[in-house]
């Protein structure tokens, strides 16, 4: 997305209330039992809180449809550590006034209360709609406050009549839809008076933009939407999201839904995502909605997961925005591995010893069974989704084999055969390193994944389902990690290098050798070894 535009310095007037000072940053620590703490502040107490980004991305299968203008901090299982209390206000009118002054366009300021012992999130439109129905409300003052906020959102958008009012109209729909889908005529007229702009064209532009965005948001939650419709909505929303951050999560959600229906995007996902099946099983072991605050994914794999999500989004955006050459380069950089026809010895040994590997295989089998169920709704309602799922499952099967084969070579190293000629010993010893690069991208990333998994398996308290496996699993992963640390720099061997060395070994044993060729110089850089050995090897930073 394009970087946020700078607020205009010329061409727009602003009232004193429009330029109200930013809300003070108190950074109040969130109490352990925040809903109870807030309830103790009074029956009419509201909290204005800033909500940060999630510490780990939601999985593709568990991503919830975002609501524009709602942070989701009150959803069951939300991580309250993302929340910073700005201030506690009393009553709807004061809370709305302070939100209108404190909104900075980032979409991170939320209004929360406690209802029946649980946290509830309200939009400013909820409060405005309630106030406007209250006979005791000062209607003129409320109209002025809403108009000043709308004018400020217009002023902080890019210069120019059309861009500014489009952004302001979209922001109104995100936050004030409970009051009205488009700005109330009195609010819009007063807002235009404050900016010195008049005309039916502005009114028509704001109203049409608001209604178009409202209609698009209505479609977001529908099931079994065709990919073409999702692409059309994303094309509409993506330019707006650059200037209206409240729409960014919705635009990303549309991009994810498009990717779930694109076979190439799902193959890319299968290659790039780390194995987090152990974490997924832990979160769903009790059969209820997972509480992500009690067992967050380790930092290393969370970072890799986020990078994979962003890479898939970058590919999808390029593919459906007409940048086919860019999309092709991403596909070429991370080709999908073929499904292994036979299980290698190292992979079999790792799967037999590793509980996390067994989790990954069980999760893949469950996904395959769900996708191929004859009575599954996707067979009839969304064939594009089914096709992409099939592509993902095949590529993920191949990727898991690469991962398990590489880890098995670390944990259960085989002695070099005594009959191997001296010229071929470096070739044999380099295979473990090349397999690791094929599976993880680089040796550094392999080390990060192992460190993350060891940290995750060593946490306390240990979930009931892992009481008997966590310690052995951590020990097994530590063995693989220690073996990885002992891998030294090795030579890079192309197919031509290997052929020449084989010919030399045969010549010494009496076989007829081909004309001698100069041996290429060795390279220590790990991922160049993988590229030289096999141009189709998947990996990062190629």
Coordinates of C-alpha atoms in Angstrom, one line a residue:
X1 CA 0.0 0.0 0.0
X2 CA 1.1 3.6 -0.5
X3 CA 2.4 5.4 2.6
X4 CA 0.0 7.7 4.4
X5 CA -0.4 11.1 2.9
X6 CA 0.8 14.1 4.9
X7 CA -1.9 16.5 6.3
X8 CA -2.3 19.5 4.0
X9 CA -0.8 22.8 5.2
X10 CA -2.7 25.1 2.8
X11 CA -6.1 25.4 1.3
X12 CA -8.3 24.4 4.2
X13 CA -9.6 26.4 7.1
X14 CA -10.1 24.8 10.5
X15 CA -12.0 25.8 13.6
X16 CA -10.5 25.7 17.1
X17 CA -12.4 22.6 17.9
X18 CA -11.3 20.9 14.8
X19 CA -7.7 21.5 15.8
X20 CA -8.3 20.2 19.3
X21 CA -5.1 18.9 21.0
X22 CA -4.5 15.2 20.8
X23 CA -5.7 13.1 23.7
X24 CA -3.1 12.7 26.4
X25 CA -1.1 9.4 26.3
X26 CA -1.5 8.0 29.8
X27 CA -0.3 4.5 29.0
X28 CA -2.1 3.2 32.0
X29 CA -1.3 -0.5 32.6
X30 CA -4.2 -2.8 32.0
X31 CA -5.4 -4.4 35.4
X32 CA -5.4 -8.2 35.6
X33 CA -9.2 -8.2 35.7
X34 CA -9.9 -5.3 33.4
X35 CA -13.7 -5.8 33.0
X36 CA -14.2 -5.9 36.8
X37 CA -11.9 -2.9 37.2
X38 CA -13.8 -0.9 34.7
X39 CA -17.2 -1.9 36.2
X40 CA -16.0 -0.5 39.5
X41 CA -15.5 2.9 37.9
X42 CA -19.3 3.3 37.8
X43 CA -22.4 2.3 35.9
X44 CA -21.8 4.9 33.2
X45 CA -18.1 4.4 32.9
X46 CA -16.5 4.0 29.5
X47 CA -12.8 3.4 28.7
X48 CA -11.0 4.9 25.7
X49 CA -8.2 2.5 24.8
X50 CA -5.5 2.3 22.1
X51 CA -5.3 -1.2 20.6
X52 CA -2.0 -2.4 19.1
X53 CA -1.4 -5.0 16.5
X54 CA -1.8 -8.7 17.3
X55 CA 1.4 -10.4 18.5
X56 CA 0.8 -13.3 16.0
X57 CA -1.3 -13.5 12.8
X58 CA -4.5 -15.5 12.9
X59 CA -4.4 -18.7 11.0
X60 CA -6.0 -18.9 7.5
X61 CA -8.7 -21.2 8.8
X62 CA -9.5 -19.2 11.9
X63 CA -9.4 -15.6 10.6
X64 CA -12.5 -13.7 11.6
X65 CA -14.2 -11.3 9.3
X66 CA -13.2 -7.8 10.4
X67 CA -15.7 -5.1 11.1
X68 CA -14.6 -1.7 9.8
X69 CA -14.3 0.7 12.7
X70 CA -14.1 -2.0 15.3
X71 CA -10.8 -3.2 16.7
X72 CA -12.1 -6.5 18.0
X73 CA -10.5 -6.1 21.4
X74 CA -13.7 -7.2 23.1
X75 CA -13.9 -10.5 21.2
X76 CA -13.6 -13.6 23.4
X77 CA -10.0 -14.7 23.7
X78 CA -8.6 -11.3 22.6
X79 CA -5.2 -10.4 23.9
X80 CA -5.8 -7.6 26.3
X81 CA -2.0 -6.9 26.5
X82 CA -2.5 -5.2 23.2
X83 CA -4.6 -2.5 24.9
X84 CA -3.4 0.7 26.6
X85 CA -5.9 2.7 28.6
X86 CA -6.1 6.3 27.5
X87 CA -8.7 7.6 30.0
X88 CA -12.0 6.6 31.7
X89 CA -15.0 8.8 30.9
X90 CA -18.5 9.0 32.3
X91 CA -21.6 9.0 30.2
X92 CA -22.2 8.7 26.4
X93 CA -22.0 12.4 25.6
X94 CA -18.6 13.0 27.2
X95 CA -17.2 9.7 25.8
X96 CA -18.3 10.6 22.3
X97 CA -16.8 14.1 22.6
X98 CA -13.5 12.7 23.8
X99 CA -13.4 10.1 21.0
X100 CA -14.1 12.6 18.3
X101 CA -11.3 14.8 19.6
X102 CA -8.8 11.9 20.1
X103 CA -9.4 10.0 16.8
X104 CA -6.2 10.4 14.8
X105 CA -7.3 8.4 11.8
X106 CA -5.3 5.3 12.7
X107 CA -8.3 3.2 13.6
X108 CA -6.7 2.2 16.9
X109 CA -8.9 4.2 19.4
X110 CA -11.7 2.0 20.8
X111 CA -14.6 2.6 23.2
X112 CA -15.2 -0.2 25.7
X113 CA -17.5 -0.9 28.6
X114 CA -18.3 -3.8 30.9
X115 CA -21.5 -5.7 30.3
X116 CA -22.5 -8.7 32.4
X117 CA -18.9 -9.1 33.5
X118 CA -17.5 -9.1 30.0
X119 CA -15.9 -6.5 27.9
X120 CA -18.0 -4.9 25.1
X121 CA -16.8 -2.6 22.3
X122 CA -18.9 0.3 21.0
X123 CA -18.5 2.4 17.9
X124 CA -18.9 6.2 18.2
X125 CA -21.9 5.7 15.9
X126 CA -23.5 3.6 18.6
X127 CA -23.2 6.4 21.1
X128 CA -24.3 9.1 18.6
X129 CA -27.4 7.1 17.6
X130 CA -28.3 6.6 21.3
X131 CA -27.8 10.3 22.0
X132 CA -29.8 11.6 19.1
X133 CA -32.8 9.7 20.3
X134 CA -32.5 11.1 23.8
X135 CA -34.7 14.2 24.3
X136 CA -32.2 15.6 26.7
X137 CA -29.4 15.7 24.2
X138 CA -28.3 19.1 22.9
X139 CA -28.8 18.4 19.2
X140 CA -27.0 21.5 17.9
X141 CA -23.9 20.8 19.9
X142 CA -23.9 17.1 18.8
X143 CA -24.2 18.2 15.1
X144 CA -21.3 20.6 15.5
X145 CA -19.1 18.0 17.1
X146 CA -19.8 15.5 14.3
X147 CA -19.3 18.2 11.6
X148 CA -16.0 19.2 13.1
X149 CA -14.8 15.6 13.1
X150 CA -15.9 15.1 9.5
X151 CA -14.1 18.3 8.4
X152 CA -10.9 17.3 10.2
X153 CA -10.9 13.9 8.4
X154 CA -11.4 15.8 5.2
X155 CA -8.5 18.2 6.0
X156 CA -6.1 15.4 7.0
X157 CA -6.7 13.5 3.7
X158 CA -4.7 14.3 0.6
X159 CA -5.0 17.7 -1.0
X160 CA -7.9 18.2 -3.4
X161 CA -11.6 18.3 -3.2
X162 CA -12.4 14.8 -4.4
X163 CA -9.7 12.8 -2.5
X164 CA -10.4 14.6 0.8
X165 CA -14.1 14.2 0.8
X166 CA -13.9 10.6 -0.4
X167 CA -11.7 9.7 2.6
X168 CA -13.9 11.6 5.0
X169 CA -17.0 9.8 3.7
X170 CA -15.4 6.4 4.0
X171 CA -14.3 7.2 7.6
X172 CA -17.9 8.2 8.4
X173 CA -19.3 4.9 7.1
X174 CA -16.7 3.0 9.2
X175 CA -17.4 4.7 12.5
X176 CA -20.9 6.3 12.3
X177 CA -22.9 3.6 10.4
X178 CA -25.0 2.9 13.4
X179 CA -26.2 6.5 13.2
X180 CA -26.4 6.7 9.4
X181 CA -24.6 5.2 6.4
X182 CA -23.8 8.6 5.0
X183 CA -23.3 11.9 6.8
X184 CA -26.5 13.6 8.0
X185 CA -27.4 16.6 5.8
X186 CA -27.0 19.0 8.6
X187 CA -23.7 17.6 9.6
X188 CA -22.3 17.7 6.1
X189 CA -23.6 21.2 5.4
X190 CA -22.0 22.5 8.6
X191 CA -18.8 20.6 7.8
X192 CA -18.6 22.2 4.4
X193 CA -19.2 25.6 5.8
X194 CA -16.1 25.1 8.1
X195 CA -13.9 24.3 5.1
X196 CA -15.2 27.0 2.9
X197 CA -16.4 24.5 0.2
X198 CA -19.9 24.5 -1.2
X199 CA -21.9 22.8 -3.9
X200 CA -24.1 19.9 -4.8
X201 CA -21.2 18.1 -6.3
X202 CA -19.6 17.7 -2.9
X203 CA -22.8 16.5 -1.4
X204 CA -23.4 14.0 -4.1
X205 CA -19.8 12.7 -3.9
X206 CA -19.9 12.2 -0.2
X207 CA -23.3 10.5 -0.2
X208 CA -22.3 8.2 -3.2
X209 CA -19.0 7.2 -1.6
X210 CA -20.6 6.5 1.8
X211 CA -23.3 4.3 0.3
X212 CA -20.8 2.5 -2.0
X213 CA -18.6 1.7 1.0
X214 CA -21.6 0.6 3.1
X215 CA -22.8 -1.7 0.4
X216 CA -19.3 -3.2 0.1
X217 CA -19.0 -3.8 3.8
X218 CA -22.4 -5.5 3.8
X219 CA -21.0 -8.1 1.4
X220 CA -17.8 -8.9 3.3
X221 CA -19.4 -11.5 5.6
X222 CA -21.2 -13.5 2.9
X223 CA -20.2 -17.1 2.4
X224 CA -19.2 -18.7 -0.9
X225 CA -18.4 -15.6 -2.8
X226 CA -16.8 -16.0 -6.3
X227 CA -13.3 -14.9 -6.7
X228 CA -14.2 -12.4 -9.4
X229 CA -16.5 -10.6 -6.9
X230 CA -13.9 -10.5 -4.2
X231 CA -11.3 -9.1 -6.7
X232 CA -13.8 -6.3 -7.7
X233 CA -14.4 -5.4 -4.1
X234 CA -10.7 -5.4 -3.3
X235 CA -10.0 -3.1 -6.3
X236 CA -12.6 -0.7 -4.8
X237 CA -11.3 -0.8 -1.3
X238 CA -7.5 -1.0 -1.7
X239 CA -7.0 2.6 -2.9
X240 CA -9.3 3.9 0.0
X241 CA -7.3 1.9 2.6
X242 CA -4.2 4.0 1.9
X243 CA -6.0 7.1 3.2
X244 CA -8.5 5.5 5.6
X245 CA -6.6 3.0 7.8
X246 CA -9.8 1.8 9.3
X247 CA -10.3 -0.1 6.0
X248 CA -6.9 -1.7 5.9
X249 CA -7.9 -4.8 7.8
X250 CA -10.9 -5.3 5.5
X251 CA -8.8 -4.9 2.4
X252 CA -6.3 -7.4 3.8
X253 CA -9.2 -9.8 4.5
X254 CA -10.4 -9.5 0.9
X255 CA -6.9 -10.2 -0.3
X256 CA -6.7 -13.3 1.9
X257 CA -10.0 -14.6 0.6
X258 CA -8.8 -14.1 -2.9
X259 CA -5.6 -16.0 -2.1
X260 CA -7.6 -18.9 -0.6
X261 CA -9.2 -19.3 -4.0
X262 CA -5.9 -19.1 -6.0
X263 CA -4.0 -22.3 -6.4
X264 CA -0.6 -20.6 -6.9
X265 CA -1.1 -18.5 -3.8
X266 CA -1.9 -21.6 -1.8
X267 CA 1.2 -23.4 -3.1
X268 CA 3.3 -20.4 -2.0
X269 CA 1.7 -20.5 1.4
X270 CA 2.4 -24.2 1.7
X271 CA 6.1 -23.5 1.1
X272 CA 6.6 -20.5 3.3
X273 CA 4.5 -21.2 6.4
X274 CA 6.4 -22.8 9.4
X275 CA 4.9 -25.9 11.0
X276 CA 2.7 -24.7 13.9
X277 CA 0.5 -27.7 14.2
X278 CA 1.6 -28.2 17.8
X279 CA 0.3 -24.7 18.7
X280 CA -3.0 -25.2 16.8
X281 CA -3.6 -28.5 18.7
X282 CA -2.9 -26.9 22.0
X283 CA -5.3 -24.0 21.3
X284 CA -8.2 -26.3 20.4
X285 CA -7.5 -29.3 22.7
X286 CA -10.4 -28.5 25.0
X287 CA -12.8 -28.3 22.1
X288 CA -13.7 -24.6 22.7
X289 CA -12.9 -21.3 21.1
X290 CA -9.1 -20.9 21.8
X291 CA -7.9 -18.4 24.2
X292 CA -4.8 -17.0 22.6
X293 CA -3.7 -15.2 25.7
X294 CA -2.8 -18.4 27.5
X295 CA -0.5 -20.0 24.9
X296 CA 0.9 -17.6 22.4
X297 CA 3.1 -19.0 19.6
X298 CA 6.8 -18.6 20.1
X299 CA 8.3 -15.4 18.8
X300 CA 10.4 -17.0 16.1
X301 CA 7.7 -19.0 14.3
X302 CA 5.2 -16.1 14.8
X303 CA 7.6 -13.9 12.8
X304 CA 8.0 -16.5 10.1
X305 CA 4.2 -16.9 9.9
X306 CA 3.7 -13.2 9.6
X307 CA 6.3 -13.0 6.8
X308 CA 4.6 -15.9 5.0
X309 CA 1.3 -14.1 5.2
X310 CA 2.7 -10.9 3.9
X311 CA 4.5 -12.7 1.0
X312 CA 1.3 -14.4 -0.1
X313 CA -0.5 -11.1 0.1
X314 CA 2.2 -9.4 -2.0
X315 CA 1.9 -12.2 -4.6
X316 CA -1.9 -12.0 -4.7
X317 CA -1.9 -8.2 -4.9
X318 CA 0.5 -8.3 -7.8
X319 CA -1.4 -11.1 -9.6
X320 CA -4.7 -9.3 -9.5
X321 CA -3.5 -5.8 -10.0
X322 CA -2.0 -6.5 -13.4
X323 CA 1.6 -6.9 -12.3
X324 CA 2.1 -10.3 -13.7
X325 CA 5.8 -10.2 -14.1
X326 CA 6.2 -9.3 -10.4
X327 CA 3.9 -12.2 -9.4
X328 CA 5.8 -14.6 -11.6
X329 CA 9.1 -13.6 -9.9
X330 CA 7.6 -14.4 -6.5
X331 CA 6.3 -17.8 -7.8
X332 CA 9.7 -18.6 -9.3
X333 CA 11.5 -17.7 -6.1
X334 CA 9.5 -20.2 -4.0
X335 CA 8.5 -23.1 -6.2
X336 CA 6.3 -25.8 -4.7
X337 CA 8.0 -29.1 -4.0
X338 CA 6.6 -32.2 -5.6
X339 CA 4.9 -34.8 -3.4
X340 CA 7.5 -37.5 -2.4
X341 CA 6.7 -40.9 -3.9
X342 CA 8.7 -42.6 -1.2
X343 CA 9.5 -41.7 2.4
X344 CA 13.2 -41.2 3.0
X345 CA 14.9 -42.9 5.9
X346 CA 15.7 -39.6 7.8
X347 CA 12.1 -38.4 7.3
X348 CA 10.7 -41.7 8.6
X349 CA 13.0 -41.7 11.7
X350 CA 12.0 -38.1 12.5
X351 CA 8.3 -38.8 12.2
X352 CA 8.6 -41.8 14.4
X353 CA 10.4 -39.9 17.1
X354 CA 8.8 -36.4 17.0
X355 CA 5.4 -35.7 18.4
X356 CA 5.2 -32.3 16.6
X357 CA 5.8 -34.1 13.3
X358 CA 3.0 -36.5 14.1
X359 CA 0.8 -33.4 14.9
X360 CA 1.6 -31.9 11.5
X361 CA 0.8 -35.1 9.7
X362 CA -2.5 -35.5 11.6
X363 CA -3.5 -31.9 10.9
X364 CA -2.7 -32.4 7.2
X365 CA -4.8 -35.6 7.1
X366 CA -7.7 -33.8 8.8
X367 CA -7.6 -31.0 6.3
X368 CA -7.5 -33.5 3.4
X369 CA -10.5 -35.4 4.8
X370 CA -12.5 -32.2 5.2
X371 CA -11.6 -31.0 1.7
X372 CA -12.5 -34.3 0.0
X373 CA -15.6 -35.1 1.9
X374 CA -18.3 -35.9 -0.6
X375 CA -21.0 -34.0 1.3
X376 CA -18.7 -31.0 1.8
X377 CA -20.4 -27.7 0.8
X378 CA -17.2 -26.5 -1.1
X379 CA -17.7 -29.2 -3.7
X380 CA -20.8 -27.4 -5.0
X381 CA -20.7 -23.9 -3.7
X382 CA -17.1 -22.9 -4.2
X383 CA -15.1 -25.1 -6.6
X384 CA -12.4 -22.4 -6.8
X385 CA -11.8 -22.8 -3.1
X386 CA -11.7 -26.6 -3.4
X387 CA -9.2 -26.5 -6.3
X388 CA -6.9 -24.2 -4.3
X389 CA -7.2 -26.3 -1.2
X390 CA -6.2 -29.4 -3.2
X391 CA -3.1 -27.5 -4.5
X392 CA -2.2 -26.5 -1.0
X393 CA -2.5 -30.0 0.4
X394 CA -0.3 -31.5 -2.3
X395 CA 2.4 -28.8 -1.9
X396 CA 2.3 -29.0 1.9
X397 CA 2.7 -32.7 1.8
X398 CA 5.9 -32.2 -0.2
X399 CA 7.1 -29.4 2.1
X400 CA 6.6 -31.4 5.2
X401 CA 8.6 -34.2 3.7
X402 CA 11.5 -31.8 3.0
X403 CA 11.3 -30.5 6.6
X404 CA 11.2 -33.9 8.2
X405 CA 14.0 -35.3 6.0
X406 CA 16.3 -32.3 6.9
X407 CA 15.5 -32.6 10.6
X408 CA 16.0 -36.4 10.5
X409 CA 19.5 -35.9 9.0
X410 CA 20.4 -33.6 11.9
X411 CA 19.0 -35.7 14.7
X412 CA 19.9 -39.1 13.3
X413 CA 23.1 -38.6 11.2
X414 CA 24.3 -41.6 9.2
X415 CA 27.9 -42.5 8.9
X416 CA 29.6 -41.8 5.6
X417 CA 30.0 -45.1 3.7
X418 CA 33.6 -46.4 3.8
X419 CA 33.5 -47.3 0.1
X420 CA 32.8 -43.7 -1.1
X421 CA 35.9 -42.4 -3.0
X422 CA 37.7 -39.5 -1.4
X423 CA 36.6 -37.1 -4.2
X424 CA 33.0 -37.7 -3.3
X425 CA 33.2 -37.3 0.5
X426 CA 32.6 -33.5 0.4
X427 CA 29.6 -34.1 -1.9
X428 CA 28.0 -36.5 0.6
X429 CA 28.7 -34.3 3.6
X430 CA 27.2 -31.3 1.9
X431 CA 23.8 -33.0 1.4
X432 CA 22.5 -32.3 4.9
X433 CA 23.2 -28.6 4.5
X434 CA 21.6 -28.6 1.1
X435 CA 18.5 -30.4 2.5
X436 CA 18.2 -27.9 5.3
X437 CA 18.4 -25.0 2.8
X438 CA 15.8 -26.7 0.6
X439 CA 13.4 -27.1 3.6
X440 CA 14.0 -23.8 5.5
X441 CA 15.5 -21.4 3.0
X442 CA 18.7 -20.7 5.0
X443 CA 20.5 -22.3 7.9
X444 CA 19.8 -19.3 10.0
X445 CA 16.0 -19.7 9.5
X446 CA 16.3 -23.4 10.4
X447 CA 18.0 -22.4 13.7
X448 CA 15.3 -19.9 14.4
X449 CA 12.6 -22.4 14.0
X450 CA 14.3 -25.0 16.2
X451 CA 14.9 -22.4 18.9
X452 CA 11.3 -21.3 18.8
X453 CA 10.0 -24.9 19.0
X454 CA 12.3 -25.7 21.9
X455 CA 11.1 -22.6 23.7
X456 CA 7.5 -23.5 23.1
X457 CA 7.8 -27.1 24.2
X458 CA 9.6 -26.0 27.4
X459 CA 6.9 -23.7 28.6
X460 CA 5.1 -24.2 31.9
X461 CA 2.4 -25.2 32.7
X462 CA 2.5 -27.9 30.1
X463 CA -0.9 -28.7 28.4
X464 CA -2.5 -31.9 29.5
X465 CA -2.2 -33.5 26.1
X466 CA 1.6 -32.9 26.0
X467 CA 2.5 -34.0 29.6
X468 CA 4.3 -37.1 28.3
X469 CA 5.8 -35.7 25.1
X470 CA 7.0 -32.2 25.8
X471 CA 10.3 -33.1 27.5
X472 CA 11.3 -35.8 25.0
X473 CA 10.3 -33.5 22.1
X474 CA 12.4 -30.6 23.5
X475 CA 15.4 -32.9 23.9
X476 CA 15.0 -34.2 20.3
X477 CA 14.8 -30.6 19.0
X478 CA 17.8 -29.7 21.0
X479 CA 19.8 -32.5 19.5
X480 CA 18.9 -31.3 16.0
X481 CA 19.8 -27.7 17.0
X482 CA 23.2 -28.7 18.4
X483 CA 23.9 -30.7 15.2
X484 CA 22.9 -27.6 13.1
X485 CA 25.4 -25.5 15.1
X486 CA 28.2 -27.9 14.3
X487 CA 27.7 -27.7 10.5
X488 CA 30.6 -25.9 9.1
X489 CA 31.0 -24.1 5.7
X490 CA 30.9 -26.5 2.9
X491 CA 31.6 -26.3 -0.8
X492 CA 28.9 -25.6 -3.3
X493 CA 28.4 -28.4 -5.9
X494 CA 26.7 -28.0 -9.1
X495 CA 25.5 -31.0 -11.1
X496 CA 28.6 -30.5 -13.3
X497 CA 30.9 -30.5 -10.3
X498 CA 29.4 -33.8 -9.1
X499 CA 29.6 -35.3 -12.6
X500 CA 33.3 -34.4 -12.8
X501 CA 34.1 -35.9 -9.4
X502 CA 32.3 -39.1 -10.2
X503 CA 34.3 -39.4 -13.5
X504 CA 37.5 -38.8 -11.6
X505 CA 36.7 -41.5 -9.1
X506 CA 35.8 -43.9 -11.9
X507 CA 39.0 -43.1 -13.7
X508 CA 41.1 -44.0 -10.7
X509 CA 39.3 -47.3 -10.4
X510 CA 40.0 -48.2 -14.0
X511 CA 36.9 -46.8 -15.7
X512 CA 37.2 -44.6 -18.8
X513 CA 37.0 -40.9 -17.8
X514 CA 35.6 -38.1 -19.8
X515 CA 37.8 -35.2 -20.7
X516 CA 38.9 -33.3 -17.6
X517 CA 37.3 -30.1 -16.7
X518 CA 38.3 -27.5 -14.2
X519 CA 36.5 -27.8 -10.9
X520 CA 34.6 -24.7 -10.1
X521 CA 35.7 -22.7 -6.9
X522 CA 33.7 -23.5 -3.7
X523 CA 31.4 -21.0 -2.1
X524 CA 30.6 -20.7 1.6
X525 CA 27.3 -18.9 1.3
X526 CA 24.6 -21.3 2.2
X527 CA 21.7 -20.4 -0.1
X528 CA 24.0 -20.1 -3.1
X529 CA 24.8 -23.8 -2.5
X530 CA 21.1 -24.7 -2.8
X531 CA 20.7 -22.6 -5.9
X532 CA 23.7 -24.1 -7.5
X533 CA 22.6 -27.7 -6.6
X534 CA 19.0 -27.3 -7.7
X535 CA 17.6 -24.1 -9.2
X536 CA 14.1 -25.2 -8.2
X537 CA 15.0 -25.5 -4.5
X538 CA 12.5 -23.3 -2.4
X539 CA 14.0 -20.8 0.0
X540 CA 14.1 -17.2 1.2
X541 CA 16.1 -14.3 -0.1
X542 CA 16.9 -15.9 -3.4

